[in-house]
């Protein structure tokens, strides 16, 4: 039996941290992937998790916002110090708050959205972990705030805690501490160590066998990051009651159909070779059982083999997805190894990405007594050539972003139409079945 990737990392970490065990903290599997990718390809963009809010002009005080950001970061080791490589081993080096709050100038004839997008494209590879960027529209109609985090320091479960703490610190005009206290450091270390233990346990023979069966036929279309992107959006009614449980498998089927529509364009090597299952990645997971509620990055990236034709009947796909969730803790690197061992000629690059956020888990960002109106920016870099983001709150907001250098806009519109039609079909069918139950 091969040694797990997690076990190998832990051995290297213990050696690297032997001389400074209190200063150097271990990283989860997701954090290591982000850091290793940056070291191997320093020309690529850093993975960033941004939220965008619009406020009436004059609402926000930059200095007060800077104090609030530093105060919040000081409580959380993941937002302090910085990620580093010690003896070839990625670690988190403990330090003070890693934040920046800045006003971004808007070019003559430009917009606040364009200014924020350029600023995020220039995100420095080595930090800070949390940046709050302000840009005012030239017509004075509103001011935009980008709350952006290094993805290695944050996952979706962290966003609600972060926005709530930021609003409270701004309201109190809280002063910053020098850094996280002993209890915060102990809690973070315990959470990461429990996550690593869960990752090691989830890399055994049963998981390898499962992912080999599921992904052994994966070919992939040659995914990869995209810098020049477009975006389409649509709002659907929120799924209620029993139908909520069908939203994610319905999205898997619909996004898979859209990805095949785009990737199978004539002339693309994958399409000319007959196509095959595409690698559709999606983040999943949370803190291990018994772990402190530490802010950080504890997600895993699961892979769904998107078939060339939609499932139609969602039951089989949903059953397969539930089986995958039984092995959701298997680290992504181990999943890639299992697929390749089973014969998949797949590099590990994702052909499409899907994220679903429950907005009820994240309160509005209230600053100066004003709730920010959440908005979205097109044109941001993507970790895959196709990315679908769904936000489930008072409605279901679906956004398709695509690599505009690879796929024509007309093809993206056709793929989005197919996605929406299939998603509506699945949700309508689920609602009809729930009504008859």
Coordinates of C-alpha atoms in Angstrom, one line a residue:
X1 CA 0.0 0.0 0.0
X2 CA 1.4 3.4 -1.0
X3 CA 1.9 6.1 1.6
X4 CA -0.7 8.8 1.6
X5 CA 0.2 12.3 0.3
X6 CA -1.1 13.7 3.7
X7 CA 1.2 11.4 5.7
X8 CA 4.2 12.4 3.6
X9 CA 3.4 16.1 4.1
X10 CA 3.1 15.7 7.8
X11 CA 6.5 14.0 8.0
X12 CA 8.0 16.9 6.1
X13 CA 6.2 19.5 8.2
X14 CA 7.3 18.0 11.5
X15 CA 10.9 18.1 10.3
X16 CA 10.6 21.7 9.0
X17 CA 8.9 23.0 12.1
X18 CA 11.2 21.2 14.6
X19 CA 13.2 24.3 15.4
X20 CA 10.2 26.7 15.6
X21 CA 7.1 24.6 16.4
X22 CA 5.1 27.6 17.8
X23 CA 5.9 29.8 14.8
X24 CA 5.0 27.4 12.0
X25 CA 1.6 25.9 11.6
X26 CA 0.6 23.1 9.2
X27 CA -1.6 23.5 6.2
X28 CA -4.7 21.6 5.0
X29 CA -4.6 19.8 1.7
X30 CA -6.5 22.6 0.0
X31 CA -4.1 25.2 1.3
X32 CA -1.1 23.2 0.1
X33 CA -2.6 23.0 -3.4
X34 CA -3.0 26.7 -3.6
X35 CA 0.5 27.4 -2.4
X36 CA 2.2 24.7 -4.5
X37 CA 0.4 25.9 -7.7
X38 CA 1.8 29.4 -7.0
X39 CA 5.3 28.2 -6.5
X40 CA 5.2 26.0 -9.7
X41 CA 3.6 28.6 -11.9
X42 CA 4.4 32.1 -10.4
X43 CA 3.0 33.8 -13.5
X44 CA -0.5 32.5 -12.8
X45 CA -3.1 34.6 -10.9
X46 CA -3.6 33.9 -7.2
X47 CA -6.9 32.3 -6.3
X48 CA -9.0 35.0 -4.7
X49 CA -12.4 34.9 -3.0
X50 CA -14.1 38.3 -3.5
X51 CA -17.4 39.7 -2.4
X52 CA -18.6 43.0 -3.8
X53 CA -21.0 45.5 -2.2
X54 CA -22.4 48.8 -3.3
X55 CA -23.1 51.7 -0.8
X56 CA -24.4 55.2 -1.2
X57 CA -21.5 57.7 -1.6
X58 CA -20.1 58.9 1.7
X59 CA -21.2 55.9 3.7
X60 CA -17.7 54.3 4.2
X61 CA -14.8 55.7 6.3
X62 CA -11.6 54.2 4.9
X63 CA -9.6 54.6 8.1
X64 CA -12.3 53.1 10.3
X65 CA -12.6 50.3 7.8
X66 CA -8.9 49.7 8.0
X67 CA -9.1 49.5 11.8
X68 CA -12.0 47.0 11.6
X69 CA -10.2 44.8 9.0
X70 CA -7.1 44.6 11.2
X71 CA -9.1 43.9 14.3
X72 CA -10.9 41.0 12.6
X73 CA -7.8 39.6 11.1
X74 CA -5.9 39.7 14.4
X75 CA -8.3 37.1 15.8
X76 CA -7.7 34.6 13.1
X77 CA -4.3 32.9 12.4
X78 CA -5.2 32.3 8.8
X79 CA -5.4 36.1 8.3
X80 CA -2.2 36.8 10.1
X81 CA 1.4 36.3 9.3
X82 CA 1.8 34.7 5.9
X83 CA 2.2 31.5 3.9
X84 CA 5.8 30.4 3.4
X85 CA 7.9 27.5 2.3
X86 CA 10.4 26.2 4.8
X87 CA 12.8 23.5 3.6
X88 CA 10.5 22.9 0.6
X89 CA 7.5 22.5 2.8
X90 CA 4.5 24.9 2.7
X91 CA 3.5 26.3 6.1
X92 CA 1.7 29.2 7.8
X93 CA 4.2 31.5 9.6
X94 CA 2.5 33.1 12.6
X95 CA 2.5 36.9 12.6
X96 CA 0.4 40.1 12.8
X97 CA -2.7 41.0 10.8
X98 CA -2.2 40.6 7.1
X99 CA -4.6 43.3 5.7
X100 CA -4.8 46.1 3.2
X101 CA -7.5 48.8 2.9
X102 CA -7.1 51.1 -0.1
X103 CA -9.1 53.5 -2.3
X104 CA -8.6 52.6 -5.9
X105 CA -8.5 55.5 -8.4
X106 CA -10.9 55.3 -11.3
X107 CA -9.5 56.3 -14.7
X108 CA -11.0 59.1 -16.7
X109 CA -13.9 57.6 -18.7
X110 CA -13.7 54.4 -16.7
X111 CA -15.9 52.8 -14.0
X112 CA -15.4 51.6 -10.4
X113 CA -16.0 48.0 -11.6
X114 CA -13.1 48.3 -14.0
X115 CA -10.8 49.8 -11.4
X116 CA -11.6 47.0 -8.9
X117 CA -11.2 44.3 -11.5
X118 CA -7.7 45.6 -12.4
X119 CA -6.7 45.9 -8.8
X120 CA -7.7 42.3 -8.1
X121 CA -5.8 41.1 -11.2
X122 CA -2.7 42.6 -9.6
X123 CA -3.2 40.7 -6.3
X124 CA 0.3 40.1 -4.9
X125 CA 1.3 36.5 -4.8
X126 CA 2.5 36.7 -1.2
X127 CA -0.3 38.5 0.5
X128 CA -1.9 40.3 2.2
X129 CA -4.6 37.7 3.1
X130 CA -7.4 40.2 3.4
X131 CA -7.9 43.2 1.2
X132 CA -10.7 45.8 1.3
X133 CA -10.7 47.9 -1.9
X134 CA -12.9 51.0 -2.4
X135 CA -13.8 52.6 -5.7
X136 CA -16.3 55.4 -6.3
X137 CA -18.3 55.6 -9.5
X138 CA -17.5 58.8 -11.4
X139 CA -21.1 59.9 -11.5
X140 CA -21.2 59.7 -7.7
X141 CA -24.1 57.3 -7.7
X142 CA -22.5 54.7 -5.5
X143 CA -19.3 53.4 -4.0
X144 CA -18.2 49.8 -4.4
X145 CA -16.4 47.8 -1.8
X146 CA -14.5 44.6 -2.6
X147 CA -13.9 42.3 0.3
X148 CA -11.3 39.9 -1.1
X149 CA -9.5 37.1 0.6
X150 CA -6.6 34.8 -0.4
X151 CA -8.4 31.5 -1.1
X152 CA -5.7 29.7 0.9
X153 CA -7.0 31.6 4.0
X154 CA -10.7 31.3 3.4
X155 CA -13.6 29.0 2.3
X156 CA -17.3 29.6 1.9
X157 CA -18.0 28.6 5.4
X158 CA -15.7 31.4 6.6
X159 CA -17.5 34.2 4.7
X160 CA -20.4 34.5 7.0
X161 CA -18.2 34.8 10.1
X162 CA -16.0 37.3 8.4
X163 CA -18.7 39.6 7.2
X164 CA -20.5 39.5 10.6
X165 CA -17.2 40.3 12.5
X166 CA -16.3 43.0 10.1
X167 CA -19.7 44.7 10.5
X168 CA -19.4 44.5 14.3
X169 CA -15.8 45.8 14.4
X170 CA -16.7 48.7 12.2
X171 CA -19.7 49.6 14.4
X172 CA -17.5 49.6 17.5
X173 CA -14.6 51.2 15.7
X174 CA -12.5 48.5 17.3
X175 CA -8.7 48.8 17.7
X176 CA -6.5 45.9 16.5
X177 CA -4.5 43.5 18.6
X178 CA -1.0 42.6 17.7
X179 CA -2.0 39.2 16.5
X180 CA -4.0 36.1 17.5
X181 CA -3.9 35.1 21.2
X182 CA -2.7 31.7 22.5
X183 CA -6.3 30.2 22.5
X184 CA -6.9 31.3 18.8
X185 CA -3.6 29.7 17.8
X186 CA -4.4 26.5 19.7
X187 CA -7.9 26.3 18.2
X188 CA -6.6 26.8 14.7
X189 CA -3.8 24.3 15.1
X190 CA -6.3 21.7 16.4
X191 CA -8.7 22.4 13.5
X192 CA -6.0 21.9 10.9
X193 CA -4.6 18.8 12.6
X194 CA -8.1 17.2 12.8
X195 CA -8.6 18.1 9.1
X196 CA -5.3 16.4 8.2
X197 CA -6.2 13.4 10.2
X198 CA -9.5 13.2 8.3
X199 CA -7.7 13.6 5.0
X200 CA -5.3 10.8 5.8
X201 CA -8.1 8.5 6.9
X202 CA -10.0 9.2 3.7
X203 CA -7.1 8.2 1.5
X204 CA -7.4 4.4 2.1
X205 CA -8.0 1.5 -0.3
X206 CA -11.8 1.9 -0.3
X207 CA -11.6 5.5 -1.4
X208 CA -9.0 4.8 -4.0
X209 CA -11.2 2.0 -5.4
X210 CA -14.2 4.2 -5.5
X211 CA -12.6 7.1 -7.3
X212 CA -10.8 4.8 -9.6
X213 CA -14.2 3.3 -10.7
X214 CA -15.8 6.8 -10.9
X215 CA -13.1 8.6 -12.8
X216 CA -11.1 5.8 -14.6
X217 CA -12.9 6.8 -17.9
X218 CA -12.2 10.5 -17.5
X219 CA -10.5 12.1 -20.4
X220 CA -10.9 15.8 -19.8
X221 CA -10.9 18.4 -22.5
X222 CA -7.7 20.1 -21.4
X223 CA -9.0 22.5 -18.7
X224 CA -7.0 25.2 -17.1
X225 CA -7.1 28.8 -15.9
X226 CA -8.8 31.6 -17.9
X227 CA -7.8 35.3 -17.7
X228 CA -10.1 36.9 -20.2
X229 CA -13.7 36.0 -19.3
X230 CA -17.4 36.9 -19.9
X231 CA -20.4 36.4 -17.6
X232 CA -24.1 35.7 -18.1
X233 CA -26.7 35.7 -15.2
X234 CA -30.2 34.6 -14.6
X235 CA -32.5 34.6 -11.6
X236 CA -34.8 31.7 -10.9
X237 CA -37.3 31.2 -8.2
X238 CA -35.9 29.8 -5.0
X239 CA -36.3 26.0 -4.4
X240 CA -38.5 25.4 -1.4
X241 CA -39.1 22.5 0.9
X242 CA -38.0 19.1 -0.3
X243 CA -36.9 20.5 -3.7
X244 CA -33.9 22.2 -2.1
X245 CA -32.2 18.8 -1.8
X246 CA -32.4 18.4 -5.6
X247 CA -30.7 21.7 -6.4
X248 CA -27.1 20.5 -6.3
X249 CA -27.5 17.3 -8.4
X250 CA -29.7 19.3 -10.8
X251 CA -26.9 21.8 -11.2
X252 CA -24.4 19.0 -11.7
X253 CA -26.4 17.7 -14.6
X254 CA -27.1 21.1 -16.1
X255 CA -23.5 22.4 -15.8
X256 CA -22.2 19.2 -17.3
X257 CA -24.5 19.7 -20.3
X258 CA -23.4 23.3 -20.7
X259 CA -19.7 22.3 -20.4
X260 CA -20.1 19.6 -23.1
X261 CA -21.9 22.1 -25.3
X262 CA -18.9 24.5 -25.2
X263 CA -16.1 22.0 -25.2
X264 CA -17.4 19.9 -28.1
X265 CA -17.2 22.7 -30.6
X266 CA -15.8 21.5 -34.0
X267 CA -12.0 21.8 -34.3
X268 CA -11.2 21.3 -30.6
X269 CA -9.0 18.2 -30.1
X270 CA -11.1 16.7 -27.4
X271 CA -14.3 17.0 -29.6
X272 CA -12.5 15.6 -32.7
X273 CA -11.4 12.6 -30.6
X274 CA -15.0 11.8 -29.7
X275 CA -15.3 13.5 -26.4
X276 CA -15.9 11.6 -23.1
X277 CA -16.6 12.5 -19.5
X278 CA -15.5 16.0 -18.5
X279 CA -13.9 16.8 -15.1
X280 CA -16.4 19.0 -13.3
X281 CA -15.0 20.1 -10.0
X282 CA -16.9 21.5 -7.0
X283 CA -15.9 22.5 -3.5
X284 CA -17.3 20.5 -0.6
X285 CA -16.7 20.0 3.0
X286 CA -16.5 21.8 6.3
X287 CA -14.7 21.5 9.6
X288 CA -14.1 18.0 10.9
X289 CA -16.3 16.7 13.7
X290 CA -15.2 18.2 17.0
X291 CA -13.0 20.9 15.4
X292 CA -13.1 24.5 16.7
X293 CA -14.9 26.9 14.4
X294 CA -11.6 28.4 13.1
X295 CA -11.7 30.6 10.1
X296 CA -9.6 29.2 7.3
X297 CA -9.7 26.9 4.2
X298 CA -11.0 23.4 5.0
X299 CA -12.7 22.6 1.8
X300 CA -12.0 19.8 -0.6
X301 CA -12.4 19.8 -4.4
X302 CA -14.5 16.8 -5.5
X303 CA -14.7 15.7 -9.2
X304 CA -17.9 14.7 -11.0
X305 CA -17.5 12.9 -14.3
X306 CA -19.9 14.9 -16.5
X307 CA -21.3 12.5 -19.1
X308 CA -21.6 13.5 -22.7
X309 CA -25.5 13.5 -22.5
X310 CA -27.6 14.8 -19.6
X311 CA -29.0 12.3 -17.1
X312 CA -32.6 13.3 -17.8
X313 CA -33.9 11.2 -14.9
X314 CA -32.0 12.7 -12.0
X315 CA -32.3 9.7 -9.6
X316 CA -29.3 7.8 -10.9
X317 CA -27.1 10.9 -11.0
X318 CA -28.2 11.8 -7.5
X319 CA -27.4 8.3 -6.2
X320 CA -23.9 8.5 -7.7
X321 CA -23.4 11.9 -6.2
X322 CA -24.4 10.6 -2.7
X323 CA -21.9 7.8 -3.1
X324 CA -19.3 10.3 -4.0
X325 CA -20.1 12.3 -0.8
X326 CA -19.4 9.1 1.2
X327 CA -15.8 9.7 0.0
X328 CA -15.8 13.5 0.1
X329 CA -12.8 13.7 2.4
X330 CA -10.4 12.1 0.0
X331 CA -7.9 14.8 -0.9
X332 CA -8.0 16.0 -4.5
X333 CA -4.4 14.9 -5.1
X334 CA -5.3 11.3 -4.0
X335 CA -8.4 11.4 -6.3
X336 CA -6.2 12.4 -9.3
X337 CA -3.8 9.5 -8.4
X338 CA -6.7 7.1 -8.2
X339 CA -8.1 8.1 -11.6
X340 CA -4.7 7.8 -13.3
X341 CA -4.0 4.5 -11.6
X342 CA -7.3 3.3 -13.1
X343 CA -6.1 4.3 -16.5
X344 CA -7.5 7.8 -17.0
X345 CA -5.4 10.0 -19.3
X346 CA -6.3 13.0 -17.1
X347 CA -3.8 15.6 -16.0
X348 CA -6.0 16.8 -13.0
X349 CA -7.0 20.0 -14.7
X350 CA -10.6 20.8 -14.3
X351 CA -12.8 21.4 -17.4
X352 CA -15.5 23.2 -15.4
X353 CA -16.2 24.4 -11.9
X354 CA -19.5 24.6 -9.9
X355 CA -20.1 26.4 -6.6
X356 CA -23.3 26.8 -4.7
X357 CA -23.6 29.2 -1.8
X358 CA -26.4 29.4 0.7
X359 CA -26.9 33.1 1.3
X360 CA -28.9 32.4 4.4
X361 CA -25.6 31.4 6.1
X362 CA -24.1 34.9 5.4
X363 CA -25.6 38.0 6.8
X364 CA -25.6 41.3 4.9
X365 CA -22.5 43.5 5.4
X366 CA -23.9 46.4 7.4
X367 CA -21.4 49.3 7.6
X368 CA -22.3 52.7 9.0
X369 CA -25.8 51.4 9.6
X370 CA -26.3 50.7 5.8
X371 CA -26.6 47.2 4.4
X372 CA -24.4 46.8 1.4
X373 CA -26.2 45.7 -1.8
X374 CA -24.3 42.7 -3.0
X375 CA -23.3 42.8 -6.7
X376 CA -21.0 40.8 -9.0
X377 CA -18.2 41.6 -11.4
X378 CA -17.7 40.1 -14.8
X379 CA -14.3 39.6 -16.3
X380 CA -12.5 38.1 -13.3
X381 CA -10.0 35.3 -13.9
X382 CA -11.2 31.7 -13.5
X383 CA -9.6 28.5 -12.3
X384 CA -11.2 26.6 -15.1
X385 CA -12.4 27.5 -18.6
X386 CA -16.1 27.3 -17.5
X387 CA -17.4 28.3 -14.0
X388 CA -21.0 28.3 -12.8
X389 CA -21.8 30.0 -9.5
X390 CA -25.2 29.6 -7.9
X391 CA -26.4 31.7 -4.9
X392 CA -29.5 30.4 -3.1
X393 CA -31.3 33.0 -1.0
X394 CA -34.6 34.7 -1.7
X395 CA -34.1 33.4 -5.3
X396 CA -31.6 31.2 -7.1
X397 CA -29.1 33.4 -8.9
X398 CA -27.1 31.5 -11.6
X399 CA -24.0 32.9 -13.2
X400 CA -22.0 31.3 -16.1
X401 CA -18.5 32.6 -16.7
X402 CA -16.4 31.4 -19.5
X403 CA -13.0 31.7 -21.1
X404 CA -13.7 34.2 -23.9
X405 CA -10.4 33.5 -25.6
X406 CA -11.5 29.8 -26.0
X407 CA -15.2 30.0 -26.5
X408 CA -17.2 32.4 -28.7
X409 CA -19.9 34.5 -27.0
X410 CA -22.7 33.0 -29.1
X411 CA -21.7 29.5 -28.0
X412 CA -21.7 30.6 -24.4
X413 CA -25.2 32.0 -24.8
X414 CA -26.4 28.7 -26.3
X415 CA -24.7 26.7 -23.5
X416 CA -26.3 28.9 -20.8
X417 CA -29.7 28.5 -22.5
X418 CA -29.3 24.7 -22.3
X419 CA -28.1 24.9 -18.7
X420 CA -31.2 26.9 -17.7
X421 CA -33.6 24.8 -19.6
X422 CA -32.3 21.6 -18.0
X423 CA -32.2 23.2 -14.5
X424 CA -35.7 24.4 -14.8
X425 CA -36.8 21.0 -15.9
X426 CA -35.2 19.2 -13.0
X427 CA -36.5 21.7 -10.4
X428 CA -40.0 21.6 -11.9
X429 CA -40.0 17.8 -11.9
X430 CA -38.7 17.8 -8.3
X431 CA -41.5 20.2 -7.2
X432 CA -44.1 18.1 -8.9
X433 CA -42.9 15.0 -7.2
X434 CA -42.7 16.7 -3.8
X435 CA -46.3 18.0 -4.3
X436 CA -47.6 14.5 -4.9
X437 CA -45.6 12.9 -2.0

